[in-house]
mmCIF file of C-alpha atoms and ligand atoms in Angstrom:
data_model
loop_
_atom_site.group_PDB
_atom_site.id
_atom_site.type_symbol
_atom_site.label_atom_id
_atom_site.label_comp_id
_atom_site.label_asym_id
_atom_site.label_seq_id
_atom_site.Cartn_x
_atom_site.Cartn_y
_atom_site.Cartn_z
ATOM 1 C CA MET A 1 37.421 113.539 49.967
ATOM 2 C CA THR A 2 34.266 112.324 51.941
ATOM 3 C CA ARG A 3 34.770 108.962 49.765
ATOM 4 C CA THR A 4 38.593 108.186 51.077
ATOM 5 C CA ILE A 5 37.251 109.056 54.878
ATOM 6 C CA LEU A 6 34.458 106.591 55.021
ATOM 7 C CA ALA A 7 37.554 103.706 53.198
ATOM 8 C CA LYS A 8 39.373 104.915 55.666
ATOM 9 C CA LEU A 9 36.738 105.201 58.510
ATOM 10 C CA LYS A 10 35.464 101.726 57.828
ATOM 11 C CA ARG A 11 39.075 100.104 57.970
ATOM 12 C CA GLY A 12 39.561 102.015 61.142
ATOM 13 C CA LEU A 13 36.540 100.542 63.173
ATOM 14 C CA PHE A 14 37.161 97.343 61.131
ATOM 15 C CA MET A 15 37.324 95.572 64.556
ATOM 16 C CA THR A 16 35.300 97.040 65.777
ATOM 17 C CA HIS A 17 32.395 96.006 63.452
ATOM 18 C CA THR A 18 33.061 92.581 62.829
ATOM 19 C CA GLU A 19 33.586 91.800 66.796
ATOM 20 C CA PHE A 20 30.085 93.877 67.146
ATOM 21 C CA LEU A 21 28.319 92.037 64.046
ATOM 22 C CA GLU A 22 29.518 88.754 65.011
ATOM 23 C CA LYS A 23 27.331 89.591 67.480
ATOM 24 C CA VAL A 24 24.810 91.208 66.821
ATOM 25 C CA GLY A 25 24.407 90.144 63.150
ATOM 26 C CA GLU A 26 21.511 87.463 63.818
ATOM 27 C CA ALA A 27 19.001 89.519 65.140
ATOM 28 C CA PHE A 28 19.814 92.746 62.464
ATOM 29 C CA ARG A 29 18.965 90.275 60.299
ATOM 30 C CA ARG A 30 15.603 88.522 61.681
ATOM 31 C CA THR A 31 12.677 90.009 60.388
ATOM 32 C CA GLY A 32 8.938 88.910 62.044
ATOM 33 C CA PRO A 33 8.225 90.298 65.971
ATOM 34 C CA VAL A 34 11.434 91.666 68.232
ATOM 35 C CA GLU A 35 12.338 88.775 70.731
ATOM 36 C CA GLU A 36 14.300 89.850 73.897
ATOM 37 C CA TRP A 37 16.945 87.807 73.183
ATOM 38 C CA HIS A 38 17.450 90.151 69.878
ATOM 39 C CA ILE A 39 17.949 93.143 72.469
ATOM 40 C CA ASP A 40 19.781 91.385 74.440
ATOM 41 C CA ARG A 41 22.423 90.519 71.412
ATOM 42 C CA VAL A 42 22.962 94.301 71.034
ATOM 43 C CA GLU A 43 23.698 95.562 74.608
ATOM 44 C CA GLU A 44 26.179 92.724 74.732
ATOM 45 C CA ALA A 45 27.786 93.109 71.788
ATOM 46 C CA LEU A 46 27.482 97.015 72.959
ATOM 47 C CA ILE A 47 29.312 95.897 76.034
ATOM 48 C CA ALA A 48 32.139 93.983 74.697
ATOM 49 C CA ALA A 49 33.167 97.210 72.760
ATOM 50 C CA ASP A 50 33.787 99.048 75.839
ATOM 51 C CA THR A 51 30.515 101.088 75.411
ATOM 52 C CA GLY A 52 30.022 100.742 78.673
ATOM 53 C CA VAL A 53 28.025 98.729 80.994
ATOM 54 C CA SER A 54 25.675 101.617 82.596
ATOM 55 C CA LEU A 55 25.254 102.379 79.160
ATOM 56 C CA SER A 56 24.557 99.656 77.414
ATOM 57 C CA LEU A 57 22.054 98.247 79.672
ATOM 58 C CA ARG A 58 20.345 101.895 79.493
ATOM 59 C CA LEU A 59 20.709 101.449 75.642
ATOM 60 C CA ALA A 60 18.524 97.794 75.615
ATOM 61 C CA ALA A 61 16.412 99.086 78.397
ATOM 62 C CA GLU A 62 15.540 102.142 75.960
ATOM 63 C CA LEU A 63 14.621 99.697 72.992
ATOM 64 C CA LYS A 64 12.402 97.709 74.600
ATOM 65 C CA GLU A 65 10.670 99.845 75.831
ATOM 66 C CA ALA A 66 10.001 101.106 72.453
ATOM 67 C CA VAL A 67 8.750 97.922 70.789
ATOM 68 C CA ARG A 68 6.537 98.356 74.421
ATOM 69 C CA SER A 69 5.165 101.477 72.671
ATOM 70 C CA GLY A 70 5.343 99.843 69.355
ATOM 71 C CA GLU A 71 7.415 102.756 68.212
ATOM 72 C CA ILE A 72 9.520 99.724 67.198
ATOM 73 C CA GLU A 73 7.395 97.572 65.442
ATOM 74 C CA ASN A 74 8.975 94.370 64.015
ATOM 75 C CA ALA A 75 13.282 93.500 63.826
ATOM 76 C CA GLU A 76 14.059 95.126 61.000
ATOM 77 C CA GLN A 77 12.953 98.541 62.686
ATOM 78 C CA LEU A 78 15.190 97.497 65.254
ATOM 79 C CA ARG A 79 19.067 98.591 63.505
ATOM 80 C CA PRO A 80 17.490 101.973 62.339
ATOM 81 C CA ALA A 81 16.225 102.706 66.466
ATOM 82 C CA LEU A 82 19.639 101.727 67.908
ATOM 83 C CA ARG A 83 21.371 103.829 65.361
ATOM 84 C CA GLN A 84 19.083 106.559 65.832
ATOM 85 C CA ARG A 85 20.122 106.741 69.793
ATOM 86 C CA LEU A 86 23.440 106.268 69.520
ATOM 87 C CA VAL A 87 23.953 109.242 67.088
ATOM 88 C CA GLY A 88 21.359 111.426 69.138
ATOM 89 C CA LEU A 89 24.016 110.455 72.102
ATOM 90 C CA LEU A 90 26.917 111.684 70.019
ATOM 91 C CA LYS A 91 25.355 114.766 68.805
ATOM 92 C CA SER A 92 24.161 115.917 72.316
ATOM 93 C CA VAL A 93 27.552 116.749 73.437
ATOM 94 C CA GLU A 94 29.092 117.984 70.370
ATOM 95 C CA HIS A 95 30.012 121.516 70.070
ATOM 96 C CA PRO A 96 30.290 124.023 67.159
ATOM 97 C CA PHE A 97 33.637 124.936 66.328
ATOM 98 C CA PRO A 98 34.478 128.289 68.270
ATOM 99 C CA ALA A 99 35.154 131.131 65.715
ATOM 100 C CA GLU A 100 38.268 132.577 65.175
ATOM 101 C CA ALA A 101 37.591 136.212 66.334
ATOM 102 C CA PRO A 102 39.546 139.009 65.203
ATOM 103 C CA GLY A 103 42.480 139.729 67.477
ATOM 104 C CA GLU A 104 43.030 135.991 68.320
ATOM 105 C CA ARG A 105 45.602 134.688 66.353
ATOM 106 C CA PRO A 106 46.930 132.689 66.462
ATOM 107 C CA ARG A 107 45.290 129.918 67.057
ATOM 108 C CA VAL A 108 46.667 128.091 70.016
ATOM 109 C CA THR A 109 45.699 123.909 70.143
ATOM 110 C CA LEU A 110 47.269 121.996 72.994
ATOM 111 C CA LEU A 111 47.904 117.733 72.541
ATOM 112 C CA VAL A 112 48.018 116.749 76.606
ATOM 113 C CA GLY A 113 47.688 113.311 77.736
ATOM 114 C CA VAL A 114 49.139 110.487 79.540
ATOM 115 C CA ASN A 115 52.419 108.408 78.229
ATOM 116 C CA GLY A 116 52.229 107.330 74.659
ATOM 117 C CA THR A 117 48.390 107.410 73.408
ATOM 118 C CA GLY A 118 49.663 109.259 70.153
ATOM 119 C CA LYS A 119 50.159 112.975 71.034
ATOM 120 C CA THR A 120 53.066 113.625 69.015
ATOM 121 C CA THR A 121 52.103 111.894 65.770
ATOM 122 C CA THR A 122 48.785 113.260 66.251
ATOM 123 C CA ALA A 123 50.262 116.834 66.761
ATOM 124 C CA ALA A 124 51.677 116.163 63.472
ATOM 125 C CA LYS A 125 48.498 114.785 61.789
ATOM 126 C CA LEU A 126 47.309 118.616 62.889
ATOM 127 C CA ALA A 127 50.084 119.749 60.639
ATOM 128 C CA LYS A 128 49.542 118.094 57.672
ATOM 129 C CA ARG A 129 45.963 118.606 57.734
ATOM 130 C CA TYR A 130 45.672 122.396 59.027
ATOM 131 C CA HIS A 131 48.407 122.962 56.478
ATOM 132 C CA ASP A 132 47.129 121.317 53.598
ATOM 133 C CA ALA A 133 44.198 123.279 53.919
ATOM 134 C CA GLY A 134 46.080 126.385 53.217
ATOM 135 C CA ARG A 135 46.873 127.599 56.767
ATOM 136 C CA THR A 136 50.353 128.676 58.227
ATOM 137 C CA VAL A 137 50.952 126.242 61.117
ATOM 138 C CA LEU A 138 54.193 125.972 63.705
ATOM 139 C CA LEU A 139 54.352 122.745 65.620
ATOM 140 C CA ALA A 140 55.719 123.924 69.161
ATOM 141 C CA ALA A 141 57.841 121.108 71.051
ATOM 142 C CA ALA A 142 56.766 121.305 74.240
ATOM 143 C CA ASP A 143 57.630 118.299 75.170
ATOM 144 C CA THR A 144 61.358 119.172 76.414
ATOM 145 C CA PHE A 145 61.301 116.041 79.169
ATOM 146 C CA ARG A 146 63.710 114.154 76.564
ATOM 147 C CA ALA A 147 65.948 114.856 73.715
ATOM 148 C CA ALA A 148 64.231 112.141 71.444
ATOM 149 C CA ALA A 149 60.508 113.837 72.385
ATOM 150 C CA VAL A 150 62.446 116.499 69.511
ATOM 151 C CA GLU A 151 63.810 114.580 67.340
ATOM 152 C CA GLN A 152 60.211 112.692 66.657
ATOM 153 C CA LEU A 153 58.705 116.529 66.479
ATOM 154 C CA GLN A 154 61.655 117.610 63.663
ATOM 155 C CA TYR A 155 61.383 114.266 61.476
ATOM 156 C CA TRP A 156 57.616 115.275 60.841
ATOM 157 C CA ALA A 157 57.231 118.721 60.843
ATOM 158 C CA ASP A 158 60.457 117.280 57.794
ATOM 159 C CA ARG A 159 58.670 115.685 55.773
ATOM 160 C CA ILE A 160 55.466 117.312 56.275
ATOM 161 C CA GLY A 161 57.422 120.855 55.753
ATOM 162 C CA VAL A 162 56.120 122.930 58.267
ATOM 163 C CA PRO A 163 58.201 124.791 60.615
ATOM 164 C CA LEU A 164 59.253 123.414 64.496
ATOM 165 C CA VAL A 165 60.339 125.371 67.146
ATOM 166 C CA HIS A 166 62.136 124.130 69.665
ATOM 167 C CA GLN A 167 64.773 124.369 72.684
ATOM 168 C CA GLY A 168 66.862 122.737 74.321
ATOM 169 C CA GLU A 169 66.205 119.083 76.618
ATOM 170 C CA GLY A 170 65.127 120.023 79.799
ATOM 171 C CA ALA A 171 63.926 123.534 78.651
ATOM 172 C CA ASP A 172 60.777 125.579 80.506
ATOM 173 C CA PRO A 173 57.780 124.433 78.051
ATOM 174 C CA ALA A 174 56.274 127.230 78.916
ATOM 175 C CA ALA A 175 59.194 129.136 77.241
ATOM 176 C CA VAL A 176 59.118 127.123 73.851
ATOM 177 C CA VAL A 177 55.232 127.941 73.525
ATOM 178 C CA PHE A 178 56.105 131.970 74.381
ATOM 179 C CA ASP A 179 58.687 131.730 71.868
ATOM 180 C CA ALA A 180 56.909 129.385 69.330
ATOM 181 C CA ILE A 181 53.621 132.163 69.556
ATOM 182 C CA ALA A 182 55.814 135.018 69.075
ATOM 183 C CA ARG A 183 57.262 133.497 66.098
ATOM 184 C CA ALA A 184 54.234 132.579 64.952
ATOM 185 C CA LYS A 185 52.589 136.609 65.038
ATOM 186 C CA ALA A 186 56.187 137.555 63.427
ATOM 187 C CA ARG A 187 54.569 135.377 60.955
ATOM 188 C CA ASN A 188 51.271 136.028 60.757
ATOM 189 C CA ALA A 189 50.967 132.543 60.903
ATOM 190 C CA ASP A 190 47.126 130.794 61.648
ATOM 191 C CA ASP A 191 47.701 128.295 64.302
ATOM 192 C CA VAL A 192 50.060 127.058 66.414
ATOM 193 C CA LEU A 193 50.156 123.746 67.385
ATOM 194 C CA VAL A 194 51.529 122.160 71.004
ATOM 195 C CA ASP A 195 53.050 118.882 71.975
ATOM 196 C CA THR A 196 53.268 118.631 75.217
ATOM 197 C CA ALA A 197 54.930 115.677 77.282
ATOM 198 C CA GLY A 198 53.071 112.855 78.531
ATOM 199 C CA ARG A 199 51.900 112.874 81.732
ATOM 200 C CA LEU A 200 49.205 111.540 85.083
ATOM 201 C CA HIS A 201 46.942 114.236 86.473
ATOM 202 C CA THR A 202 48.343 112.548 89.744
ATOM 203 C CA ARG A 203 51.064 113.718 88.973
ATOM 204 C CA ALA A 204 51.548 117.307 90.704
ATOM 205 C CA ASN A 205 54.327 119.045 89.189
ATOM 206 C CA LEU A 206 53.433 118.032 85.594
ATOM 207 C CA MET A 207 49.876 119.538 85.835
ATOM 208 C CA LYS A 208 51.411 122.689 87.649
ATOM 209 C CA GLU A 209 53.891 122.776 84.026
ATOM 210 C CA LEU A 210 50.759 122.446 82.452
ATOM 211 C CA GLU A 211 48.929 124.978 83.866
ATOM 212 C CA LYS A 212 51.893 127.247 83.621
ATOM 213 C CA VAL A 213 51.578 126.343 79.512
ATOM 214 C CA ARG A 214 48.357 127.442 79.677
ATOM 215 C CA ARG A 215 49.128 130.883 81.649
ATOM 216 C CA VAL A 216 52.262 131.864 78.908
ATOM 217 C CA ALA A 217 49.625 131.284 76.460
ATOM 218 C CA ALA A 218 46.502 132.894 77.913
ATOM 219 C CA ARG A 219 48.741 135.995 78.551
ATOM 220 C CA GLU A 220 49.835 135.823 74.886
ATOM 221 C CA VAL A 221 47.011 135.440 72.830
ATOM 222 C CA ALA A 222 43.561 136.638 73.599
ATOM 223 C CA GLY A 223 41.206 133.573 74.038
ATOM 224 C CA ALA A 224 44.703 131.167 74.275
ATOM 225 C CA PRO A 225 44.761 127.860 74.415
ATOM 226 C CA HIS A 226 41.689 128.070 71.765
ATOM 227 C CA ASP A 227 41.237 123.952 71.797
ATOM 228 C CA VAL A 228 42.791 121.618 74.352
ATOM 229 C CA LEU A 229 42.568 118.212 73.099
ATOM 230 C CA LEU A 230 43.681 114.959 75.370
ATOM 231 C CA VAL A 231 44.214 112.452 73.465
ATOM 232 C CA LEU A 232 43.078 108.890 74.030
ATOM 233 C CA ASP A 233 44.247 105.792 73.247
ATOM 234 C CA ALA A 234 41.547 103.708 72.384
ATOM 235 C CA THR A 235 43.254 100.310 73.006
ATOM 236 C CA THR A 236 42.910 100.762 76.434
ATOM 237 C CA GLY A 237 39.244 101.635 76.480
ATOM 238 C CA SER A 238 37.302 102.828 78.830
ATOM 239 C CA ASN A 239 40.454 102.769 81.233
ATOM 240 C CA GLY A 240 40.856 105.614 79.249
ATOM 241 C CA ILE A 241 37.602 107.308 81.311
ATOM 242 C CA GLU A 242 38.845 107.775 84.323
ATOM 243 C CA GLN A 243 42.013 108.624 83.886
ATOM 244 C CA ALA A 244 39.985 111.393 81.283
ATOM 245 C CA GLN A 245 37.738 112.664 83.465
ATOM 246 C CA ARG A 246 40.669 113.705 86.692
ATOM 247 C CA PHE A 247 42.623 115.458 83.554
ATOM 248 C CA GLY A 248 39.831 116.836 81.713
ATOM 249 C CA ALA A 249 39.085 118.734 85.541
ATOM 250 C CA THR A 250 42.451 120.904 85.736
ATOM 251 C CA ALA A 251 43.605 120.236 82.349
ATOM 252 C CA GLY A 252 40.582 122.865 80.606
ATOM 253 C CA VAL A 253 40.383 120.154 77.886
ATOM 254 C CA THR A 254 37.753 121.116 74.520
ATOM 255 C CA GLY A 255 37.966 117.431 73.496
ATOM 256 C CA VAL A 256 39.302 114.525 73.083
ATOM 257 C CA VAL A 257 40.881 112.874 69.676
ATOM 258 C CA LEU A 258 41.188 108.837 70.117
ATOM 259 C CA THR A 259 43.854 107.500 68.373
ATOM 260 C CA LYS A 260 44.832 103.895 67.750
ATOM 261 C CA LEU A 261 40.957 102.687 66.328
ATOM 262 C CA ASP A 262 42.089 100.319 63.901
ATOM 263 C CA GLY A 263 44.161 98.185 66.568
ATOM 264 C CA THR A 264 40.994 97.547 68.713
ATOM 265 C CA ALA A 265 37.648 95.838 68.589
ATOM 266 C CA LYS A 266 36.821 98.730 71.952
ATOM 267 C CA GLY A 267 35.548 101.405 69.026
ATOM 268 C CA GLY A 268 32.169 101.600 71.572
ATOM 269 C CA VAL A 269 34.369 103.540 74.230
ATOM 270 C CA ILE A 270 33.839 106.521 71.626
ATOM 271 C CA LEU A 271 29.965 106.410 73.307
ATOM 272 C CA ALA A 272 31.782 105.780 76.852
ATOM 273 C CA ILE A 273 33.431 109.067 76.067
ATOM 274 C CA ALA A 274 30.193 111.284 74.798
ATOM 275 C CA GLU A 275 28.322 109.059 78.471
ATOM 276 C CA GLY A 276 30.975 109.751 81.358
ATOM 277 C CA LEU A 277 32.938 112.518 80.224
ATOM 278 C CA GLY A 278 30.178 114.776 78.036
ATOM 279 C CA LEU A 279 32.860 115.631 75.602
ATOM 280 C CA PRO A 280 32.969 115.711 71.586
ATOM 281 C CA VAL A 281 35.505 113.532 70.279
ATOM 282 C CA ARG A 282 36.983 115.593 67.618
ATOM 283 C CA TRP A 283 39.230 113.221 65.611
ATOM 284 C CA VAL A 284 39.973 109.869 65.335
ATOM 285 C CA GLY A 285 43.409 107.913 64.743
ATOM 286 C CA VAL A 286 43.168 105.590 61.983
ATOM 287 C CA GLY A 287 46.768 104.945 61.811
ATOM 288 C CA GLU A 288 50.423 105.594 61.706
ATOM 289 C CA GLY A 289 50.679 107.964 58.831
ATOM 290 C CA GLU A 290 50.557 111.444 58.343
ATOM 291 C CA ASP A 291 47.120 111.303 56.918
ATOM 292 C CA ASP A 292 45.614 108.974 58.994
ATOM 293 C CA LEU A 293 44.040 111.581 60.859
ATOM 294 C CA LEU A 294 39.846 111.467 60.769
ATOM 295 C CA PRO A 295 37.446 113.873 61.759
ATOM 296 C CA PHE A 296 34.758 112.968 63.964
ATOM 297 C CA ASP A 297 31.057 112.753 62.779
ATOM 298 C CA PRO A 298 28.553 110.777 64.668
ATOM 299 C CA GLU A 299 26.692 109.626 61.506
ATOM 300 C CA GLU A 300 29.376 108.530 60.058
ATOM 301 C CA PHE A 301 30.838 107.075 62.471
ATOM 302 C CA VAL A 302 27.548 104.916 63.929
ATOM 303 C CA ASP A 303 27.226 104.304 60.214
ATOM 304 C CA ALA A 304 30.838 102.969 59.476
ATOM 305 C CA LEU A 305 29.809 100.873 62.952
ATOM 306 C CA LEU A 306 26.476 99.265 62.029
ATOM 307 C CA ALA A 307 26.665 98.481 58.466
ATOM 308 C CA ALA A 308 25.877 95.468 57.216
ATOM 309 C CA SER A 309 28.285 93.816 56.327
HETATM 310 N N1 GTP B 1 47.672 101.768 64.186
HETATM 311 C C1 GTP B 1 48.524 103.581 64.885
HETATM 312 N N2 GTP B 1 49.316 103.477 65.731
HETATM 313 C C2 GTP B 1 49.462 105.325 66.706
HETATM 314 C C3 GTP B 1 48.286 106.066 66.295
HETATM 315 N N3 GTP B 1 48.066 106.971 66.502
HETATM 316 C C4 GTP B 1 49.809 106.793 66.846
HETATM 317 N N4 GTP B 1 50.274 105.307 67.048
HETATM 318 C C5 GTP B 1 51.537 105.084 67.360
HETATM 319 O O1 GTP B 1 51.900 105.604 68.961
HETATM 320 C C6 GTP B 1 53.081 105.529 68.991
HETATM 321 C C7 GTP B 1 53.601 106.573 70.337
HETATM 322 O O2 GTP B 1 52.721 107.403 69.513
HETATM 323 P P1 GTP B 1 53.147 109.050 70.074
HETATM 324 O O3 GTP B 1 52.335 110.042 69.297
HETATM 325 O O4 GTP B 1 55.021 109.025 70.959
HETATM 326 O O5 GTP B 1 52.678 109.547 71.011
HETATM 327 P P2 GTP B 1 52.670 109.900 72.813
HETATM 328 O O6 GTP B 1 51.297 110.565 73.600
HETATM 329 O O7 GTP B 1 53.792 111.104 71.638
HETATM 330 O O8 GTP B 1 53.764 109.456 73.576
HETATM 331 P P3 GTP B 1 54.303 110.743 74.826
HETATM 332 O O9 GTP B 1 55.444 111.657 74.514
HETATM 333 O O10 GTP B 1 55.981 109.807 74.725
HETATM 334 O O11 GTP B 1 53.620 110.398 75.861
HETATM 335 C C8 GTP B 1 53.369 104.980 67.858
HETATM 336 O O12 GTP B 1 54.203 104.503 67.549
HETATM 337 C C9 GTP B 1 52.748 105.948 66.810
HETATM 338 O O13 GTP B 1 53.132 105.528 66.001
HETATM 339 C C10 GTP B 1 47.119 105.537 65.483
HETATM 340 O O14 GTP B 1 46.072 106.044 65.068
HETATM 341 N N5 GTP B 1 46.446 104.180 65.031
HETATM 342 MG MG1 MG B 2 54.997 112.397 72.256
#
């Protein structure tokens, strides 16, 4: 299992990893004393991977300080020193998956975000993972904006073999969620995964709609929604961060899913998310298939990023 995850993560990070090492590889291969340009290369590579300028400068300054203080004694220690700092940053925003309290069934998970980031695909991939793990899952089509959204989710639901709750186009998303929770209770299901319509944080009516979905879920199940996952597209790099900051504040986001990592060299945005949003990345998307969603693990991620090629 772990081997498959690592192989997939490496494939998903291939572009980021290759570009990162292209910039920094020479510095990482050096032996002997650390020179100023070694750390400059690390800084450039971090910036190019969309780690964010201020964070990249800070990390470089920390490395320089570590050289001055003698913590880093030679160039071979540069990579492990960077690894330690990146893992530390990612771990600092992690929090344990909330324990399942009795009476809080089903667990309700909302997938939210701007248009086209991968919410529907992620809902399907999560349904597959939970289903494979032996949990009883229900998908809820709360994107009632367009008929195609329900069809798209229906395709995945049939493929994965989990039921889908939906209503007609233009229906109230909160009514779909109410319905889905009622059915989940009747079947004693473990999870309701709610796909929502893409929206901008600036569209007040759509944000209100999301608020109503949250209210209805909270009324029906204690502690719901248990998870509000903000789905961000890695190919948009640090642009996603500002969007997310505003989105997170109103939607009560508890974690991030970073999709399309396979299509970009900007994987450093994961670090920028930890720094800028203080939110944990829970899952990463590394392809379009139903198995292309991986649980995010800081050490695996940093190792795949910095691994010697
Ligand atoms: N390569 C790659 N493509 C992905 C990934 N996740 C989603 N996609 C693709 O991104 C496109 C948009 O995905 P959707 O799941 O429809 O996105 P959405 O957020 O539901 O879109 P809206 O409902 O229109 O807001 C589709 O073509 C997906 O196959 C990923 O991890 N990697
Ligand atoms: Mg969608």
